[in-house]
Coordinates of C-alpha atoms and ligand atoms in Angstrom, one line a residue:
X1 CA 29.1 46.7 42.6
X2 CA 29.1 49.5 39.8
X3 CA 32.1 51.6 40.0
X4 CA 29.8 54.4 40.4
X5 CA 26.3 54.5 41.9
X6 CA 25.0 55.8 38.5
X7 CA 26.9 53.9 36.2
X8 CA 24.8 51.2 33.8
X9 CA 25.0 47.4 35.7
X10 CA 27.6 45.7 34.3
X11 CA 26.5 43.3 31.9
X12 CA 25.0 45.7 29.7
X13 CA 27.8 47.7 29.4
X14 CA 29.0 46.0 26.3
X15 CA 25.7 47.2 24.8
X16 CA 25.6 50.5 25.1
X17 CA 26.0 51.4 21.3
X18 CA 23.9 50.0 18.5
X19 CA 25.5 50.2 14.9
X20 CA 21.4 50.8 13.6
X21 CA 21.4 54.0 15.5
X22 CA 24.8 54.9 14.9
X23 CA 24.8 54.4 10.8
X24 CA 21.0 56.0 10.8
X25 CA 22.2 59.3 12.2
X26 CA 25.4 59.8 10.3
X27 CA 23.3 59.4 7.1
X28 CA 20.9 62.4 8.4
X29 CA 24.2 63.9 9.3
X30 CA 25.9 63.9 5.8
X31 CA 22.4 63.2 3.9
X32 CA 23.4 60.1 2.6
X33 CA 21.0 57.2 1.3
X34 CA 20.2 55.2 3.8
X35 CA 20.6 51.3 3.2
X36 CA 21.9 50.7 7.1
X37 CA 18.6 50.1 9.0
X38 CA 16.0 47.5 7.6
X39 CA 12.3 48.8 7.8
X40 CA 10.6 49.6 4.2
X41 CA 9.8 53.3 3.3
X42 CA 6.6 52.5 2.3
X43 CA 3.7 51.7 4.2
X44 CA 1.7 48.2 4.4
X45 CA -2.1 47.5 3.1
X46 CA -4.4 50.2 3.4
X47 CA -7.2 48.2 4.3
X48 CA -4.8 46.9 7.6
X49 CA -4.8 50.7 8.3
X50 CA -8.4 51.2 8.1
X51 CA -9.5 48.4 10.5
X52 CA -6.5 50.2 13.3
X53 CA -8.3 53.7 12.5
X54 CA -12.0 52.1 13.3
X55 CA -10.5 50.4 16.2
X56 CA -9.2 53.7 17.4
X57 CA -12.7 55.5 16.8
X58 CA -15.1 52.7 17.5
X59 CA -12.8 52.5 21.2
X60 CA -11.4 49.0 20.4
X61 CA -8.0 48.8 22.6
X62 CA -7.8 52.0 23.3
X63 CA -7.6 50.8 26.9
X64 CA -5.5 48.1 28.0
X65 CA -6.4 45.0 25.5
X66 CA -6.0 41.4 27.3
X67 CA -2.5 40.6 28.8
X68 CA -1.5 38.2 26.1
X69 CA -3.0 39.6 23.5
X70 CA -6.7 39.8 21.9
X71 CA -8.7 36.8 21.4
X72 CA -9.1 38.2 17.7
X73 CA -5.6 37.9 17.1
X74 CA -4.6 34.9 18.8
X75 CA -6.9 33.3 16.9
X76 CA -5.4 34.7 13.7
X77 CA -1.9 33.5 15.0
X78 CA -2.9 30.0 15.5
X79 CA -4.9 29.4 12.2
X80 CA -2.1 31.6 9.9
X81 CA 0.5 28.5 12.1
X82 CA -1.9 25.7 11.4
X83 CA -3.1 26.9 7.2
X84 CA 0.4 28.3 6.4
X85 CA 3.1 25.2 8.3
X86 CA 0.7 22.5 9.8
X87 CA 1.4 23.5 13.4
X88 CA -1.4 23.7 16.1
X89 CA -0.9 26.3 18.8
X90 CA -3.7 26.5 20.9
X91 CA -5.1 30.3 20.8
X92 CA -6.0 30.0 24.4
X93 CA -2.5 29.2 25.9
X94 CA -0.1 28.7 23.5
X95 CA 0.3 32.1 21.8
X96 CA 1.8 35.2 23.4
X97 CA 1.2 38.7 21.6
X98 CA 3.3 41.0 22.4
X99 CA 5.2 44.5 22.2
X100 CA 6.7 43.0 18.2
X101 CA 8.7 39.8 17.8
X102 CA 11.6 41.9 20.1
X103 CA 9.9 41.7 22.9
X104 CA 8.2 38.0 22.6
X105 CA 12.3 37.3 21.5
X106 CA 13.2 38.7 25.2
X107 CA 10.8 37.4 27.0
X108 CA 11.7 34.2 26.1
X109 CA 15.0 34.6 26.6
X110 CA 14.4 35.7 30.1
X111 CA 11.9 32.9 30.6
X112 CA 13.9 30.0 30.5
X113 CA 17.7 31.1 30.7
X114 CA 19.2 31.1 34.4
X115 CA 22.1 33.2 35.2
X116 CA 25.4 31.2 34.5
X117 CA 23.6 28.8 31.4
X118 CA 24.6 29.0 28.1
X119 CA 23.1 30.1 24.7
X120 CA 24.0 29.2 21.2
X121 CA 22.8 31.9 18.9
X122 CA 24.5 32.0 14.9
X123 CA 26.9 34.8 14.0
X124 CA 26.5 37.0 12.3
X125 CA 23.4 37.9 14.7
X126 CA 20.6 40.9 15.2
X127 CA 21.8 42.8 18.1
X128 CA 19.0 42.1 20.3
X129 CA 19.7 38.6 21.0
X130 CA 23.1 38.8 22.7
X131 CA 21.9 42.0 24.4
X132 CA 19.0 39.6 25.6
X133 CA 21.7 36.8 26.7
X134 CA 23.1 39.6 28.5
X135 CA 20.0 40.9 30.5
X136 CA 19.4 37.1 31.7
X137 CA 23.1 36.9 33.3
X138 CA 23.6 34.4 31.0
X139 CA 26.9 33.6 28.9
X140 CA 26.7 33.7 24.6
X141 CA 28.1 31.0 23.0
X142 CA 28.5 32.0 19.1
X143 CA 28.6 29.5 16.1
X144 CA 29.4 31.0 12.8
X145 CA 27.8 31.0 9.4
X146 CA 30.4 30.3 6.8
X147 CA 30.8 32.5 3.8
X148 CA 30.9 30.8 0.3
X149 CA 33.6 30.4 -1.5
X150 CA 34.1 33.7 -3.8
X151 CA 32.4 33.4 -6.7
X152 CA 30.4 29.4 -6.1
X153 CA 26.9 32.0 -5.9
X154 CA 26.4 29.9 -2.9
X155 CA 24.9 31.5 0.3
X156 CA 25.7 31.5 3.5
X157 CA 25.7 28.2 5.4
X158 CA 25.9 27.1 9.2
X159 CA 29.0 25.4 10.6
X160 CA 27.7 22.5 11.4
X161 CA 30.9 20.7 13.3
X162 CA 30.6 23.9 14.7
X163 CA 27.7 23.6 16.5
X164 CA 27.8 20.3 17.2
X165 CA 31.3 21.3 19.5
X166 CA 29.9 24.3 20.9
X167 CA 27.4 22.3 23.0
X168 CA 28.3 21.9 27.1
X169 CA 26.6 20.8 30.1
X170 CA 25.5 24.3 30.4
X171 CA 23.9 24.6 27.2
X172 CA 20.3 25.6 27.4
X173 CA 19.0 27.1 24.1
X174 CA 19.8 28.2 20.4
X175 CA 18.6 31.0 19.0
X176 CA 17.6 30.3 15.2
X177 CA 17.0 32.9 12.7
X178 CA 15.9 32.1 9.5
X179 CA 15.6 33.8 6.8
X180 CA 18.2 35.0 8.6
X181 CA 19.4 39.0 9.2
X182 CA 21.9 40.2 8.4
X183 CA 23.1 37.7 5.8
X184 CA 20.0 37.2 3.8
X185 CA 20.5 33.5 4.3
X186 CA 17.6 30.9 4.5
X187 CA 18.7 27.6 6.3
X188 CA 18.4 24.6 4.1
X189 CA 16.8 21.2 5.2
X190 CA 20.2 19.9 6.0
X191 CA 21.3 22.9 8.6
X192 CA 17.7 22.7 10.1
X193 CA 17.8 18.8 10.7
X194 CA 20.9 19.2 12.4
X195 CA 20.1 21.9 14.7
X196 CA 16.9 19.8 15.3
X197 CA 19.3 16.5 16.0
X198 CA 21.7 18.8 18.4
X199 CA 18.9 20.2 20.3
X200 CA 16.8 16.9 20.7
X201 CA 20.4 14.4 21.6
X202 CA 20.8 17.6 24.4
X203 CA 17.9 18.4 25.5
X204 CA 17.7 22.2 24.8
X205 CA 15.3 24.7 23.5
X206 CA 15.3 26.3 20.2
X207 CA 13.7 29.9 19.8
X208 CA 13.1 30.0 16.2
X209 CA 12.9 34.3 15.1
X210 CA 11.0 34.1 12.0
X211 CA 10.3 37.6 11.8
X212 CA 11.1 37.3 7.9
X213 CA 8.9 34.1 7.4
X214 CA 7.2 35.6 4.5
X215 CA 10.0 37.4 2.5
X216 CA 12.3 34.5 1.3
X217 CA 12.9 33.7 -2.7
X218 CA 12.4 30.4 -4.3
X219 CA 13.6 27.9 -4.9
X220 CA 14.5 28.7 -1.1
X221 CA 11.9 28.2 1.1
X222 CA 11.2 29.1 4.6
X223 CA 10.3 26.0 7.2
X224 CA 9.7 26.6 11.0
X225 CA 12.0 24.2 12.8
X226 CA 9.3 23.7 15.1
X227 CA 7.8 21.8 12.1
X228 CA 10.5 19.2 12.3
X229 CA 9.8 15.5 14.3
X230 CA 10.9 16.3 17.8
X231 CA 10.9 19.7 17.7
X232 CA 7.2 21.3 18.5
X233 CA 7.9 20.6 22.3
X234 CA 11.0 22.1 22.6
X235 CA 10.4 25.2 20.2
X236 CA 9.3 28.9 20.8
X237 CA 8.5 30.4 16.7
X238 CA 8.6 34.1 17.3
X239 CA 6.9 36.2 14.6
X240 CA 6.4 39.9 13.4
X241 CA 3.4 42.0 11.6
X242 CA 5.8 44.9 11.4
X243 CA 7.8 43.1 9.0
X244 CA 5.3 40.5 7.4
X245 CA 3.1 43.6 6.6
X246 CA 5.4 46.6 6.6
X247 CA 4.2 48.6 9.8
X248 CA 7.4 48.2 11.9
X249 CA 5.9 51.2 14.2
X250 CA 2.8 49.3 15.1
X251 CA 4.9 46.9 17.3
X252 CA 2.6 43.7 17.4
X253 CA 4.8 40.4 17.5
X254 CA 4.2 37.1 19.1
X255 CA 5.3 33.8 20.3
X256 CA 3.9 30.5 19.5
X257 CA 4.4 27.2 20.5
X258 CA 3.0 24.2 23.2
X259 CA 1.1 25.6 26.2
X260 CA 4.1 24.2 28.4
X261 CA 6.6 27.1 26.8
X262 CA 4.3 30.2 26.0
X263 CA 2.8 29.9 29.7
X264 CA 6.3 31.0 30.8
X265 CA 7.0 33.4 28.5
X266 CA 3.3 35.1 29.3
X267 CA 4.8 35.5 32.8
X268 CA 7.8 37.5 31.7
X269 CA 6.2 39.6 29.1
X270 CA 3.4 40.7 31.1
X271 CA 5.7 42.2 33.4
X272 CA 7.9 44.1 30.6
X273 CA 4.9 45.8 28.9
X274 CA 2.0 44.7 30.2
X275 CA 0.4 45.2 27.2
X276 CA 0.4 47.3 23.8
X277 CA -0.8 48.1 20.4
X278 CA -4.4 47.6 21.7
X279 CA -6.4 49.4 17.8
X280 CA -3.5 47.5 16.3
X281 CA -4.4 44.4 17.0
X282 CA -7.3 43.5 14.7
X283 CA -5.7 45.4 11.9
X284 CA -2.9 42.7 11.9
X285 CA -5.0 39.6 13.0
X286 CA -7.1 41.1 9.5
X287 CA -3.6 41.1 8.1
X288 CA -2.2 37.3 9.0
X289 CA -6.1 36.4 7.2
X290 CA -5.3 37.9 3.5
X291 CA -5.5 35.9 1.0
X292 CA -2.1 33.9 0.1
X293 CA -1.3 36.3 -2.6
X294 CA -0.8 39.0 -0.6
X295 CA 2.2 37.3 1.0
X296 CA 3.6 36.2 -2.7
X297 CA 3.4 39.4 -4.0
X298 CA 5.5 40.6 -0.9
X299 CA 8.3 38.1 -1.9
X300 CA 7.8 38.9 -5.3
X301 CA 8.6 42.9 -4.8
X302 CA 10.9 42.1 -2.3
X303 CA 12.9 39.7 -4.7
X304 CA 12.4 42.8 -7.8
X305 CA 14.3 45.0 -5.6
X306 CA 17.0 42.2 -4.6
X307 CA 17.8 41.4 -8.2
X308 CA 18.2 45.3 -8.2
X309 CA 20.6 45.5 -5.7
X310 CA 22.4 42.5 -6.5
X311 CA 22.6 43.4 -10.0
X312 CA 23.8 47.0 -9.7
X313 CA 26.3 45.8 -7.0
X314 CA 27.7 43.3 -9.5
X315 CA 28.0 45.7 -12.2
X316 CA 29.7 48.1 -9.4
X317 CA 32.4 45.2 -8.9
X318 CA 31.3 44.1 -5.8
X319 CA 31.4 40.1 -4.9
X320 CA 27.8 39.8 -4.1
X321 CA 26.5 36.8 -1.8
X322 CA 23.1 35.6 -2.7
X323 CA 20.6 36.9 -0.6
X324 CA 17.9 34.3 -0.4
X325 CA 15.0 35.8 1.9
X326 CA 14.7 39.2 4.2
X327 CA 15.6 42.5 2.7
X328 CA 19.1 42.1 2.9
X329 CA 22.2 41.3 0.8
X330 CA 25.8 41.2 1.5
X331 CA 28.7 42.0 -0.2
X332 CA 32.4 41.4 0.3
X333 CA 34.2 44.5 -0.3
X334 CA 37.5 43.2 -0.8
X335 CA 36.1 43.1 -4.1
X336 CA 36.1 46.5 -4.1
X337 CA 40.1 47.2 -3.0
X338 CA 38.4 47.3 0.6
X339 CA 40.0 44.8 3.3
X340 CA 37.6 46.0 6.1
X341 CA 34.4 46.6 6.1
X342 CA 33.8 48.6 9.0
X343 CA 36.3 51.6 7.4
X344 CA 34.2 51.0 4.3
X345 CA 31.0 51.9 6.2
X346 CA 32.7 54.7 7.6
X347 CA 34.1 56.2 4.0
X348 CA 31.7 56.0 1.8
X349 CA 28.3 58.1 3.6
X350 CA 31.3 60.6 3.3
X351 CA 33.4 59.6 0.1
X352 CA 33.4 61.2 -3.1
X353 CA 29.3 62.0 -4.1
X354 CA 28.7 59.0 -2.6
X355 CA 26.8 59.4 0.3
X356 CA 25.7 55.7 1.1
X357 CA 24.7 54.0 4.3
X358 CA 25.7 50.3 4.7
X359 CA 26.5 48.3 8.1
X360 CA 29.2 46.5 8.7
X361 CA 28.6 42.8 9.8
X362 CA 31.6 42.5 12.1
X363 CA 29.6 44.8 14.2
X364 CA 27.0 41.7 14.8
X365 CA 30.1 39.3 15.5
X366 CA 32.3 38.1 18.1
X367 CA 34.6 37.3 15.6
X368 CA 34.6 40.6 14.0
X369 CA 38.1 39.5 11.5
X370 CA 35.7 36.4 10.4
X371 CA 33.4 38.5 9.3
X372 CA 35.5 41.9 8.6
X373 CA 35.1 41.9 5.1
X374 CA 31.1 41.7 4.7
X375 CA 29.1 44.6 4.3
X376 CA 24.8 44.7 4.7
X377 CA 22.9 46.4 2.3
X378 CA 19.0 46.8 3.1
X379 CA 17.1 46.7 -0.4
X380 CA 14.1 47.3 1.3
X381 CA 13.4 50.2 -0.4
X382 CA 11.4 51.9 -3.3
X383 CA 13.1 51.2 -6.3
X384 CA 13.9 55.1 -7.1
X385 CA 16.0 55.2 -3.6
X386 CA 18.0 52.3 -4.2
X387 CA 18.8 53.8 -8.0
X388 CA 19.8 56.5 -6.4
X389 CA 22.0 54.4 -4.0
X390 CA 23.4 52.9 -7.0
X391 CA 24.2 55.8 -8.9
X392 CA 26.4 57.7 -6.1
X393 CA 27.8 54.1 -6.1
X394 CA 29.3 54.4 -9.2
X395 CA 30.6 58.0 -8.0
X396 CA 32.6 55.9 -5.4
X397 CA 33.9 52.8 -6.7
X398 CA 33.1 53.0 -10.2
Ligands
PLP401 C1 13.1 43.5 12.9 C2 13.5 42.2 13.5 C3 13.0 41.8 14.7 C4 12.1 42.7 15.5 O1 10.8 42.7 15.1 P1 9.8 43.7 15.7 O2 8.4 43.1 15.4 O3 9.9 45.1 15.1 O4 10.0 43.8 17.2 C5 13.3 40.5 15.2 N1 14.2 39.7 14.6 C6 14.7 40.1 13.4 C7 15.7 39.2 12.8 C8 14.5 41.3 12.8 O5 15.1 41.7 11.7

């Protein structure tokens, strides 16, 4: 029982706050740059909005589209699976659309996780996930990306041993994310066999968030894990269009996988949302059809704008950890005479002329002195914002 009859249930009281909204409106406050939350600030392809405004006008999905999304675009899902990775959802029953990949992430959660089980997800990790754990009753069990040594220009990698020990009797899924937010890490071959080879010797699900499955940077590359031998049956692959075509308002996202896991996960969402999106459908089944260039040329500005970032960071003294796909980097700002980074994020929307926005990683940790040290920086943005980051850097710590 709640302490009081109009006090929030228990188990979500841990997650109240979120450090997105909390970084977003001190930068309105003090009018600093914003590099805390991740969505672009400019918009996707113009012909993607064109199809959403005839849908609108023509009175396609302006009423309640199909529960699990439009034939149009479940068809879209499967053959952008099949053309892009070699996998073979069936459109009919094993693809779930839904209110963006938060939802489809949820829903899944919620599908297979009883009250009491256990869930592996990687740390640092996007907020919604444990918040998700949370909502199912069940109990978060984290395992922790290691940071490189200073200086090696090595990424991020997964404790392996880690995850390997973190596996009980109760242990029903892991929650992958790759590229992965907030590190900017893309798992390697070797991290992704061996979550394959912990999941299959246990039994367990994987829910693979690929929201970022088109921004990573060669040589990395991005693989679905449900790709691996062993792992179609026991995988859910989550995607985005918000992110994969920069319209994180239009809030279509899906899930993907056998017939025997999206079935499931159709009963849960259908009860969260029902439905949404309807005129923005089409627009992003029209979106996953563009020709391949489309989605190298995304890369390709992303990865302008992260040699940016990471250059003028560098320059700035910062220790800069590669960022291999998303629109994220991290630093360490002990680099920087800092030991935390949380009282770094707080100082510097505030410092001297600096008036920057950054989030501190330890607020997407359990082990927040791990992971004290690292700081996000979003270099989604055009490239006369992040200058402009850079220059009331220099005010602070040059
Ligand atoms: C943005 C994001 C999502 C949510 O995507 P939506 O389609 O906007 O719901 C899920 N996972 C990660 C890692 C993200 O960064």
């Amino acid at each position: 029982m709640p302490a009081h009859p109009h006090e929030l249930v228990a188990r979500m009281q841990p997650h109240q706050a979120s450090i997105f909204g909390e970084m977003s409106a001190l930068a309105t406050e003090v009018g600093a740059v914003n590099l805390g939350q991740g969505f672009p600030d400019t918009d996707g392809p113009e012909e993607l909005k064109r199809i959403a405004i005839a849908c609108i006008e023509n009175g396609e999905g302006n009423q309640y589209p199909p529960a699990h999304g439009m034939p149009v675009l479940r068809q879209a899902i499967a053959d952008h699976q099949r053309d892009w990775y070699g996998l073979h959802p069936d459109p009919d029953h094993g693809v779930c659309v839904a209110t963006g990949a938060s939802e489809a992430l949820v829903a899944s959660v919620l599908a297979f996780v009883e009250p009491g089980d256990e869930v592996i997800v990687l740390e640092p990790y996007f907020d919604l996930y444990v918040a998700a754990i949370s909502l199912a009753g069940a109990t978060r069990v984290t395992v922790p990306l290691l940071a490189p040594e200073p200086g090696s220009g090595e990424p991020f990698r997964l404790d392996r041993a880690a995850l390997t020990d973190a596996i009980t009797d109760r242990t029903r899924m892991v929650i992958v994310n790759t590229p992965h937010n907030p590190t900017g890490a893309v798992l390697d071959s070797v991290d992704l066999s061996h979550i394959a080879r912990v999941a299959i010797d246990n039994d367990l699900l994987v829910l693979s968030d690929e929201a970022y499955e088109h921004q990573f940077f060669e040589p990395a590359r991005h693989v679905p894990i449900a790709g691996l031998p062993g792992m179609w049956e026991r995988t859910i692959t989550v995607g985005s269009g918000g992110k994969s075509f920069s319209f994180t308002g239009w809030k279509v996202g899906w899930a993907s996988g056998p017939a025997e896991l999206i079935g499931p996960v159709r009963v849960i969402r259908q009860h969260l949302s029902y439905v949404s999106s309807g005129p923005f459908q089409p627009a992003i089944a029209a979106g996953l059809r563009l020709p391949r260039s489309y989605f190298t040329d995304l890369a390709a500005s992303m990865r302008e704008r992260r040699d940016l970032m990471s250059t003028g960071l560098a320059r700035l003294g910062f220790e800069v950890i590669p960022s291999q796909g998303t629109y994220f980097i991290t630093t360490d700002v002990r680099s920087v005479g800092y030991s935390s980074g949380r009282q770094f994020c707080r100082e510097l929307p505030r410092g001297a002329g600096a008036g920057v926005v950054a989030i501190p990683i330890a607020a997407l940790a359990d082990d927040r002195d791990r992971f004290d040290p690292f700081v996000r920086w979003t270099f989604g943005k055009s490239e006369s914002v992040l200058e402009e980051a850079l220059r009331r850097l220099t005010a602070a710590v040059g």
